Amino acid sequence: MTPFAARVARTLCVGFAGGGVAQWLGLPAGALVGSAVAVSAASWAGVPMAMETRLRNAGFGSIGIFMGAGISSQILTLIPLWSFSLAFMAASIIATLAISTWILRSSLGLSRETALLSSTPGTMSYVLAIADDGRGDSSTILLLQTVRLFMLVAVLPVLIALFGVPEITPSQAESAAMPLPALLLVGLATMALGRIGTAVNLPATYLVGGMLASGTAHGADLVSGPPGEWLIFLGFALTGATLGSRFSGVDMRQLGRLAVASAIVVATAGAVSAVFAEIAGHLLGLPFGQLWVAYAPGGVEAMSAIGLALGYDPAFIALHHIARMTLLMLVLPFALNLPEAGRRA
């Protein structure tokens, strides 16, 4: 066994054990949170952790398949209502970017580019690609982005649970599991769509591919039922282990210096998104928790997994986070090129 394979095997063992214990304890989004916390703790303790790309993609694809299982033709009737929610989400993102960038510049003296890219929620691969082209400090951006995502995954499900976790909808909770032949075909379509999306540099391709493949099949009544519980656990645990493994090899002194500022930014972003979620929920009659997860400044994979684990509408959550990524990809180049009165070091 190669050293890399040994690290991957170790990561899987730690992640599955942590996810299993958290789920057994009945924690919100237990498989996801338990796996992420366990692997992160091992990484911080100096144990080498790693995740193989194909396993990561399989985890995201599994979550996408489960999300697509809740899609039906009735969703089309909800699009007018969701359009108002998307407008609130866009306003929430703009406010979050402005406040978070100011906090990082004031507290750490970062350049505007570094602070802006570090504050940008849920588009890590796109942000790092921009940083690799010489915009901002790439190592600082990576650490702040990773800490932000970990905090959201570990804390957000617990906070939302305090407001009352809804039950999984009967259509998914009581339906018989998707037959294995159908699941295999949907899985193959997921991998194909994921590879195509990756080839043209689209974000979250395997999760979106899984949702498209499963959603199309369910919407056309070609298949019925969610995937088995074993696949759902696998997807959540692999996603959590992937997030946790990103802390392997991180400079702990630099991490400690950035952790406090990152925590403040996460808390601020969470509060801003909560305020907009409360306003939108009051005006639109939608659950506060569902809106908070949809507006929360995290990646589409992690936030969709959290929303799904908490029983919220998976299509609603995914649509908002995909729309947020699209908005940020359009706005960031413009924002980075805006003139500023003075630059910080």
mmCIF file of C-alpha atoms in Angstrom:
data_model
loop_
_atom_site.group_PDB
_atom_site.id
_atom_site.type_symbol
_atom_site.label_atom_id
_atom_site.label_comp_id
_atom_site.label_asym_id
_atom_site.label_seq_id
_atom_site.Cartn_x
_atom_site.Cartn_y
_atom_site.Cartn_z
ATOM 1 C CA MET A 1 0.000 0.000 0.000
ATOM 2 C CA THR A 2 1.388 3.400 -0.994
ATOM 3 C CA PRO A 3 1.694 6.197 1.619
ATOM 4 C CA PHE A 4 -1.132 8.123 -0.060
ATOM 5 C CA ALA A 5 -3.411 5.064 -0.074
ATOM 6 C CA ALA A 6 -2.644 4.555 3.620
ATOM 7 C CA ARG A 7 -3.637 8.146 4.390
ATOM 8 C CA VAL A 8 -6.871 7.737 2.439
ATOM 9 C CA ALA A 9 -7.705 4.475 4.235
ATOM 10 C CA ARG A 10 -6.990 6.132 7.592
ATOM 11 C CA THR A 11 -9.201 9.078 6.676
ATOM 12 C CA LEU A 12 -12.073 6.780 5.688
ATOM 13 C CA CYS A 13 -11.828 4.798 8.931
ATOM 14 C CA VAL A 14 -11.781 7.931 11.083
ATOM 15 C CA GLY A 15 -14.524 9.626 9.070
ATOM 16 C CA PHE A 16 -16.895 6.657 9.017
ATOM 17 C CA ALA A 17 -16.337 6.054 12.729
ATOM 18 C CA GLY A 18 -16.989 9.698 13.591
ATOM 19 C CA GLY A 19 -20.042 9.867 11.351
ATOM 20 C CA GLY A 20 -21.412 6.615 12.728
ATOM 21 C CA VAL A 21 -21.039 7.719 16.352
ATOM 22 C CA ALA A 22 -22.606 11.130 15.685
ATOM 23 C CA GLN A 23 -25.536 9.555 13.845
ATOM 24 C CA TRP A 24 -26.007 6.983 16.625
ATOM 25 C CA LEU A 25 -26.114 9.852 19.141
ATOM 26 C CA GLY A 26 -28.843 11.489 17.060
ATOM 27 C CA LEU A 27 -26.903 14.694 16.320
ATOM 28 C CA PRO A 28 -28.249 16.930 13.531
ATOM 29 C CA ALA A 29 -26.621 15.960 10.205
ATOM 30 C CA GLY A 30 -24.672 13.419 12.264
ATOM 31 C CA ALA A 31 -22.890 11.556 9.473
ATOM 32 C CA LEU A 32 -21.670 14.794 7.889
ATOM 33 C CA VAL A 33 -20.750 16.664 11.075
ATOM 34 C CA GLY A 34 -19.278 13.657 12.888
ATOM 35 C CA SER A 35 -17.073 12.722 9.963
ATOM 36 C CA ALA A 36 -15.852 16.308 9.437
ATOM 37 C CA VAL A 37 -15.074 16.857 13.121
ATOM 38 C CA ALA A 38 -13.322 13.503 13.557
ATOM 39 C CA VAL A 39 -11.062 13.889 10.510
ATOM 40 C CA SER A 40 -10.333 17.547 11.323
ATOM 41 C CA ALA A 41 -9.367 16.619 14.890
ATOM 42 C CA ALA A 42 -7.020 13.940 13.605
ATOM 43 C CA SER A 43 -5.484 16.412 11.151
ATOM 44 C CA TRP A 44 -4.946 19.001 13.890
ATOM 45 C CA ALA A 45 -3.301 16.297 16.021
ATOM 46 C CA GLY A 46 -0.718 15.796 13.287
ATOM 47 C CA VAL A 47 -2.121 12.578 11.797
ATOM 48 C CA PRO A 48 -1.741 12.713 7.988
ATOM 49 C CA MET A 49 -5.140 12.674 6.275
ATOM 50 C CA ALA A 50 -6.085 12.657 2.578
ATOM 51 C CA MET A 51 -9.070 12.007 0.332
ATOM 52 C CA GLU A 52 -8.939 10.391 -3.087
ATOM 53 C CA THR A 53 -10.603 12.480 -5.796
ATOM 54 C CA ARG A 54 -12.838 9.705 -7.120
ATOM 55 C CA LEU A 55 -14.113 8.920 -3.622
ATOM 56 C CA ARG A 56 -14.814 12.601 -3.028
ATOM 57 C CA ASN A 57 -16.747 12.775 -6.284
ATOM 58 C CA ALA A 58 -18.697 9.641 -5.362
ATOM 59 C CA GLY A 59 -19.712 11.242 -2.065
ATOM 60 C CA PHE A 60 -20.927 14.412 -3.731
ATOM 61 C CA GLY A 61 -22.702 12.382 -6.411
ATOM 62 C CA SER A 62 -24.505 10.286 -3.783
ATOM 63 C CA ILE A 63 -25.845 13.412 -2.106
ATOM 64 C CA GLY A 64 -26.953 14.753 -5.472
ATOM 65 C CA ILE A 65 -28.852 11.535 -6.227
ATOM 66 C CA PHE A 66 -30.714 11.785 -2.914
ATOM 67 C CA MET A 67 -31.506 15.434 -3.562
ATOM 68 C CA GLY A 68 -32.900 14.611 -7.001
ATOM 69 C CA ALA A 69 -35.171 11.962 -5.515
ATOM 70 C CA GLY A 70 -37.319 14.738 -4.044
ATOM 71 C CA ILE A 71 -37.910 16.467 -7.379
ATOM 72 C CA SER A 72 -41.272 16.284 -9.126
ATOM 73 C CA SER A 73 -43.215 18.241 -11.739
ATOM 74 C CA GLN A 74 -44.918 20.134 -8.884
ATOM 75 C CA ILE A 75 -41.701 22.099 -8.330
ATOM 76 C CA LEU A 76 -42.440 24.148 -11.454
ATOM 77 C CA THR A 77 -45.418 25.735 -9.713
ATOM 78 C CA LEU A 78 -43.141 27.026 -6.934
ATOM 79 C CA ILE A 79 -40.661 28.885 -9.147
ATOM 80 C CA PRO A 80 -42.496 32.269 -8.904
ATOM 81 C CA LEU A 81 -42.328 32.102 -5.090
ATOM 82 C CA TRP A 82 -38.680 31.018 -5.164
ATOM 83 C CA SER A 83 -37.735 33.951 -7.427
ATOM 84 C CA PHE A 84 -38.514 36.387 -4.586
ATOM 85 C CA SER A 85 -36.438 34.267 -2.225
ATOM 86 C CA LEU A 86 -33.525 34.345 -4.693
ATOM 87 C CA ALA A 87 -33.685 38.145 -4.670
ATOM 88 C CA PHE A 88 -33.367 38.171 -0.870
ATOM 89 C CA MET A 89 -30.461 35.735 -1.148
ATOM 90 C CA ALA A 90 -28.649 38.039 -3.603
ATOM 91 C CA ALA A 91 -29.050 40.992 -1.231
ATOM 92 C CA SER A 92 -27.779 38.848 1.654
ATOM 93 C CA ILE A 93 -24.641 37.877 -0.292
ATOM 94 C CA ILE A 94 -23.798 41.477 -1.215
ATOM 95 C CA ALA A 95 -24.186 42.596 2.406
ATOM 96 C CA THR A 96 -22.105 39.652 3.638
ATOM 97 C CA LEU A 97 -19.267 40.382 1.204
ATOM 98 C CA ALA A 98 -19.130 44.068 2.139
ATOM 99 C CA ILE A 99 -19.157 43.513 5.918
ATOM 100 C CA SER A 100 -16.816 40.505 5.937
ATOM 101 C CA THR A 101 -14.265 42.207 3.681
ATOM 102 C CA TRP A 102 -14.223 45.247 5.962
ATOM 103 C CA ILE A 103 -13.710 43.040 9.056
ATOM 104 C CA LEU A 104 -10.754 41.169 7.549
ATOM 105 C CA ARG A 105 -9.092 44.362 6.326
ATOM 106 C CA SER A 106 -9.578 46.084 9.684
ATOM 107 C CA SER A 107 -8.519 43.171 11.915
ATOM 108 C CA LEU A 108 -5.728 41.566 9.880
ATOM 109 C CA GLY A 109 -4.610 44.378 7.589
ATOM 110 C CA LEU A 110 -5.210 42.265 4.489
ATOM 111 C CA SER A 111 -5.266 43.717 1.012
ATOM 112 C CA ARG A 112 -8.698 44.299 -0.474
ATOM 113 C CA GLU A 113 -8.212 41.443 -2.945
ATOM 114 C CA THR A 114 -7.190 38.961 -0.231
ATOM 115 C CA ALA A 115 -10.008 40.046 2.097
ATOM 116 C CA LEU A 116 -12.632 39.967 -0.662
ATOM 117 C CA LEU A 117 -11.612 36.524 -1.943
ATOM 118 C CA SER A 118 -11.388 35.171 1.618
ATOM 119 C CA SER A 119 -14.917 36.436 2.312
ATOM 120 C CA THR A 120 -16.470 35.022 -0.858
ATOM 121 C CA PRO A 121 -18.775 32.187 0.242
ATOM 122 C CA GLY A 122 -19.153 28.823 -1.397
ATOM 123 C CA THR A 123 -16.994 29.134 -4.505
ATOM 124 C CA MET A 124 -13.664 27.923 -3.131
ATOM 125 C CA SER A 125 -12.377 26.342 -6.341
ATOM 126 C CA TYR A 126 -13.212 29.475 -8.333
ATOM 127 C CA VAL A 127 -11.710 31.762 -5.681
ATOM 128 C CA LEU A 128 -8.478 29.759 -5.498
ATOM 129 C CA ALA A 129 -8.219 29.750 -9.285
ATOM 130 C CA ILE A 130 -8.366 33.564 -9.186
ATOM 131 C CA ALA A 131 -5.772 33.635 -6.387
ATOM 132 C CA ASP A 132 -3.469 31.348 -8.378
ATOM 133 C CA ASP A 133 -3.515 33.973 -11.123
ATOM 134 C CA GLY A 134 -1.877 36.424 -8.726
ATOM 135 C CA ARG A 135 -4.885 38.131 -7.121
ATOM 136 C CA GLY A 136 -4.399 38.182 -3.339
ATOM 137 C CA ASP A 137 -2.450 35.921 -0.963
ATOM 138 C CA SER A 138 -3.437 32.373 -1.966
ATOM 139 C CA SER A 139 -2.287 30.671 1.276
ATOM 140 C CA THR A 140 -4.230 33.099 3.472
ATOM 141 C CA ILE A 141 -7.295 32.770 1.257
ATOM 142 C CA LEU A 142 -7.147 28.955 1.419
ATOM 143 C CA LEU A 143 -6.889 28.894 5.223
ATOM 144 C CA LEU A 144 -9.680 31.418 5.796
ATOM 145 C CA GLN A 145 -11.971 29.684 3.300
ATOM 146 C CA THR A 146 -11.331 26.251 4.832
ATOM 147 C CA VAL A 147 -11.898 27.413 8.405
ATOM 148 C CA ARG A 148 -15.119 29.156 7.360
ATOM 149 C CA LEU A 149 -16.474 26.055 5.678
ATOM 150 C CA PHE A 150 -15.560 23.795 8.604
ATOM 151 C CA MET A 151 -17.242 26.106 11.116
ATOM 152 C CA LEU A 152 -20.420 26.198 9.061
ATOM 153 C CA VAL A 153 -20.558 22.417 8.695
ATOM 154 C CA ALA A 154 -19.864 21.818 12.385
ATOM 155 C CA VAL A 155 -22.041 24.554 13.905
ATOM 156 C CA LEU A 156 -24.912 25.415 11.535
ATOM 157 C CA PRO A 157 -26.866 22.124 11.904
ATOM 158 C CA VAL A 158 -26.791 22.453 15.694
ATOM 159 C CA LEU A 159 -27.943 26.077 15.593
ATOM 160 C CA ILE A 160 -30.790 25.279 13.226
ATOM 161 C CA ALA A 161 -31.802 22.324 15.388
ATOM 162 C CA LEU A 162 -32.395 24.788 18.223
ATOM 163 C CA PHE A 163 -35.169 26.290 16.107
ATOM 164 C CA GLY A 164 -36.767 22.886 15.587
ATOM 165 C CA VAL A 165 -35.755 20.336 12.975
ATOM 166 C CA PRO A 166 -38.579 19.384 10.581
ATOM 167 C CA GLU A 167 -39.321 15.793 9.809
ATOM 168 C CA ILE A 168 -38.297 14.317 6.461
ATOM 169 C CA THR A 169 -41.170 14.595 4.032
ATOM 170 C CA PRO A 170 -43.350 11.447 3.778
ATOM 171 C CA SER A 171 -42.595 11.089 0.090
ATOM 172 C CA GLN A 172 -38.988 10.299 0.953
ATOM 173 C CA ALA A 173 -39.271 8.853 4.432
ATOM 174 C CA GLU A 174 -41.947 6.289 3.595
ATOM 175 C CA SER A 175 -41.087 5.467 -0.020
ATOM 176 C CA ALA A 176 -39.410 2.203 -0.851
ATOM 177 C CA ALA A 177 -35.749 2.578 -1.738
ATOM 178 C CA MET A 178 -34.823 2.995 -5.385
ATOM 179 C CA PRO A 179 -34.286 -0.433 -7.025
ATOM 180 C CA LEU A 180 -30.613 -1.329 -7.388
ATOM 181 C CA PRO A 181 -30.634 -1.525 -11.236
ATOM 182 C CA ALA A 182 -32.180 1.952 -11.433
ATOM 183 C CA LEU A 183 -29.698 3.258 -8.863
ATOM 184 C CA LEU A 184 -26.791 1.916 -10.899
ATOM 185 C CA LEU A 185 -28.051 3.604 -14.069
ATOM 186 C CA VAL A 186 -28.599 6.901 -12.255
ATOM 187 C CA GLY A 187 -25.127 6.551 -10.729
ATOM 188 C CA LEU A 188 -23.525 6.028 -14.135
ATOM 189 C CA ALA A 189 -25.357 9.071 -15.505
ATOM 190 C CA THR A 190 -24.178 11.065 -12.472
ATOM 191 C CA MET A 191 -20.531 10.185 -13.077
ATOM 192 C CA ALA A 192 -20.847 10.986 -16.789
ATOM 193 C CA LEU A 193 -22.419 14.389 -16.131
ATOM 194 C CA GLY A 194 -19.828 15.095 -13.452
ATOM 195 C CA ARG A 195 -16.951 14.382 -15.810
ATOM 196 C CA ILE A 196 -18.473 16.535 -18.535
ATOM 197 C CA GLY A 197 -19.009 19.403 -16.100
ATOM 198 C CA THR A 198 -15.460 19.117 -14.775
ATOM 199 C CA ALA A 199 -14.075 19.189 -18.312
ATOM 200 C CA VAL A 200 -15.697 22.575 -18.923
ATOM 201 C CA ASN A 201 -14.768 23.928 -15.453
ATOM 202 C CA LEU A 202 -18.260 24.074 -13.946
ATOM 203 C CA PRO A 203 -18.551 24.117 -10.104
ATOM 204 C CA ALA A 204 -19.926 21.281 -7.921
ATOM 205 C CA THR A 205 -20.303 19.115 -11.025
ATOM 206 C CA TYR A 206 -20.829 15.735 -9.385
ATOM 207 C CA LEU A 207 -23.424 16.946 -6.892
ATOM 208 C CA VAL A 208 -25.266 18.872 -9.611
ATOM 209 C CA GLY A 209 -24.881 15.920 -11.988
ATOM 210 C CA GLY A 210 -26.410 13.580 -9.414
ATOM 211 C CA MET A 211 -29.299 15.922 -8.835
ATOM 212 C CA LEU A 212 -29.917 16.334 -12.581
ATOM 213 C CA ALA A 213 -29.745 12.602 -13.294
ATOM 214 C CA SER A 214 -31.915 11.597 -10.346
ATOM 215 C CA GLY A 215 -34.268 14.556 -10.641
ATOM 216 C CA THR A 216 -34.878 13.962 -14.333
ATOM 217 C CA ALA A 217 -35.553 10.278 -13.765
ATOM 218 C CA HIS A 218 -37.920 10.957 -10.856
ATOM 219 C CA GLY A 219 -39.636 13.909 -12.551
ATOM 220 C CA ALA A 220 -40.341 11.755 -15.612
ATOM 221 C CA ASP A 221 -41.617 8.899 -13.398
ATOM 222 C CA LEU A 222 -38.906 6.575 -14.721
ATOM 223 C CA VAL A 223 -37.830 5.669 -11.184
ATOM 224 C CA SER A 224 -39.242 6.183 -7.706
ATOM 225 C CA GLY A 225 -37.946 6.283 -4.175
ATOM 226 C CA PRO A 226 -34.732 7.618 -2.599
ATOM 227 C CA PRO A 227 -31.448 5.675 -2.609
ATOM 228 C CA GLY A 228 -30.876 3.277 0.270
ATOM 229 C CA GLU A 229 -29.848 4.577 3.696
ATOM 230 C CA TRP A 230 -26.402 3.056 3.230
ATOM 231 C CA LEU A 231 -25.731 5.325 0.236
ATOM 232 C CA ILE A 232 -27.025 8.382 2.066
ATOM 233 C CA PHE A 233 -24.681 7.715 4.991
ATOM 234 C CA LEU A 234 -21.823 7.066 2.588
ATOM 235 C CA GLY A 235 -22.363 10.368 0.793
ATOM 236 C CA PHE A 236 -22.544 12.405 4.005
ATOM 237 C CA ALA A 237 -19.561 10.671 5.618
ATOM 238 C CA LEU A 238 -17.364 11.014 2.519
ATOM 239 C CA THR A 239 -18.255 14.693 2.214
ATOM 240 C CA GLY A 240 -17.426 15.323 5.869
ATOM 241 C CA ALA A 241 -14.123 13.446 5.572
ATOM 242 C CA THR A 242 -13.244 15.467 2.475
ATOM 243 C CA LEU A 243 -13.787 18.739 4.322
ATOM 244 C CA GLY A 244 -11.856 17.565 7.359
ATOM 245 C CA SER A 245 -8.887 16.318 5.321
ATOM 246 C CA ARG A 246 -8.255 19.835 4.035
ATOM 247 C CA PHE A 247 -6.681 20.672 7.401
ATOM 248 C CA SER A 248 -3.939 18.073 6.930
ATOM 249 C CA GLY A 249 -0.527 19.751 6.773
ATOM 250 C CA VAL A 250 -1.875 23.190 7.683
ATOM 251 C CA ASP A 251 0.533 25.504 9.536
ATOM 252 C CA MET A 252 -1.083 25.594 12.980
ATOM 253 C CA ARG A 253 0.569 28.890 13.973
ATOM 254 C CA GLN A 254 -0.845 30.613 10.920
ATOM 255 C CA LEU A 255 -4.183 28.870 11.466
ATOM 256 C CA GLY A 256 -4.326 30.150 15.038
ATOM 257 C CA ARG A 257 -3.634 33.706 13.892
ATOM 258 C CA LEU A 258 -6.463 33.561 11.384
ATOM 259 C CA ALA A 259 -8.950 31.505 13.405
ATOM 260 C CA VAL A 260 -10.337 34.337 15.534
ATOM 261 C CA ALA A 261 -10.868 36.656 12.590
ATOM 262 C CA SER A 262 -12.379 33.796 10.592
ATOM 263 C CA ALA A 263 -14.765 32.976 13.430
ATOM 264 C CA ILE A 264 -15.890 36.601 13.583
ATOM 265 C CA VAL A 265 -16.456 36.640 9.828
ATOM 266 C CA VAL A 266 -18.435 33.376 9.968
ATOM 267 C CA ALA A 267 -20.564 34.665 12.845
ATOM 268 C CA THR A 268 -21.196 37.923 11.022
ATOM 269 C CA ALA A 269 -22.063 36.182 7.763
ATOM 270 C CA GLY A 270 -24.335 33.771 9.609
ATOM 271 C CA ALA A 271 -26.082 36.638 11.364
ATOM 272 C CA VAL A 272 -26.562 38.590 8.127
ATOM 273 C CA SER A 273 -28.000 35.558 6.336
ATOM 274 C CA ALA A 274 -30.243 34.846 9.345
ATOM 275 C CA VAL A 275 -31.647 38.384 9.254
ATOM 276 C CA PHE A 276 -32.464 38.125 5.556
ATOM 277 C CA ALA A 277 -33.891 34.618 6.102
ATOM 278 C CA GLU A 278 -36.160 35.907 8.866
ATOM 279 C CA ILE A 279 -37.442 38.760 6.690
ATOM 280 C CA ALA A 280 -37.954 36.505 3.671
ATOM 281 C CA GLY A 281 -39.636 33.831 5.781
ATOM 282 C CA HIS A 282 -42.072 36.366 7.209
ATOM 283 C CA LEU A 283 -42.942 37.772 3.776
ATOM 284 C CA LEU A 284 -42.992 34.522 1.796
ATOM 285 C CA GLY A 285 -44.305 32.087 4.399
ATOM 286 C CA LEU A 286 -41.318 29.725 4.110
ATOM 287 C CA PRO A 287 -39.548 27.980 7.026
ATOM 288 C CA PHE A 288 -36.812 30.089 8.633
ATOM 289 C CA GLY A 289 -34.401 27.158 8.892
ATOM 290 C CA GLN A 290 -34.788 26.251 5.228
ATOM 291 C CA LEU A 291 -34.126 29.839 4.187
ATOM 292 C CA TRP A 292 -31.151 30.130 6.543
ATOM 293 C CA VAL A 293 -29.494 27.057 5.045
ATOM 294 C CA ALA A 294 -30.268 28.383 1.549
ATOM 295 C CA TYR A 295 -28.728 31.788 2.347
ATOM 296 C CA ALA A 296 -25.852 30.538 4.543
ATOM 297 C CA PRO A 297 -22.358 31.337 3.189
ATOM 298 C CA GLY A 298 -21.145 27.804 2.521
ATOM 299 C CA GLY A 299 -20.387 25.598 -0.468
ATOM 300 C CA VAL A 300 -23.236 24.058 -2.438
ATOM 301 C CA GLU A 301 -22.125 20.527 -1.518
ATOM 302 C CA ALA A 302 -21.879 21.130 2.230
ATOM 303 C CA MET A 303 -24.961 23.339 2.530
ATOM 304 C CA SER A 304 -27.066 21.017 0.362
ATOM 305 C CA ALA A 305 -25.963 18.092 2.512
ATOM 306 C CA ILE A 306 -26.888 19.974 5.691
ATOM 307 C CA GLY A 307 -30.280 21.011 4.338
ATOM 308 C CA LEU A 308 -30.988 17.484 3.168
ATOM 309 C CA ALA A 309 -29.953 15.959 6.485
ATOM 310 C CA LEU A 310 -32.228 18.376 8.346
ATOM 311 C CA GLY A 311 -35.209 17.499 6.172
ATOM 312 C CA TYR A 312 -35.539 20.699 4.143
ATOM 313 C CA ASP A 313 -36.515 20.853 0.465
ATOM 314 C CA PRO A 314 -33.340 19.716 -1.352
ATOM 315 C CA ALA A 315 -34.222 21.332 -4.677
ATOM 316 C CA PHE A 316 -34.842 24.683 -2.959
ATOM 317 C CA ILE A 317 -31.495 24.552 -1.131
ATOM 318 C CA ALA A 318 -29.490 23.488 -4.182
ATOM 319 C CA LEU A 319 -31.105 26.062 -6.488
ATOM 320 C CA HIS A 320 -30.230 28.913 -4.138
ATOM 321 C CA HIS A 321 -26.612 27.869 -3.722
ATOM 322 C CA ILE A 322 -26.123 27.290 -7.442
ATOM 323 C CA ALA A 323 -27.665 30.721 -8.120
ATOM 324 C CA ARG A 324 -25.334 32.220 -5.496
ATOM 325 C CA MET A 325 -22.281 30.691 -7.176
ATOM 326 C CA THR A 326 -23.407 32.032 -10.553
ATOM 327 C CA LEU A 327 -23.939 35.508 -9.089
ATOM 328 C CA LEU A 328 -20.507 35.538 -7.452
ATOM 329 C CA MET A 329 -18.768 34.374 -10.612
ATOM 330 C CA LEU A 330 -20.315 37.327 -12.431
ATOM 331 C CA VAL A 331 -19.687 39.895 -9.686
ATOM 332 C CA LEU A 332 -16.187 38.980 -8.429
ATOM 333 C CA PRO A 333 -14.172 40.012 -11.519
ATOM 334 C CA PHE A 334 -15.944 43.371 -11.483
ATOM 335 C CA ALA A 335 -15.439 43.857 -7.715
ATOM 336 C CA LEU A 336 -11.737 42.966 -7.882
ATOM 337 C CA ASN A 337 -11.145 45.593 -10.558
ATOM 338 C CA LEU A 338 -12.843 48.454 -8.723
ATOM 339 C CA PRO A 339 -10.416 51.247 -7.825
ATOM 340 C CA GLU A 340 -9.631 51.917 -4.162
ATOM 341 C CA ALA A 341 -8.325 54.973 -2.429
ATOM 342 C CA GLY A 342 -5.456 53.205 -0.679
ATOM 343 C CA ARG A 343 -4.085 49.676 -0.522
ATOM 344 C CA ARG A 344 -3.079 47.848 2.615
ATOM 345 C CA ALA A 345 -0.104 45.542 2.777
#
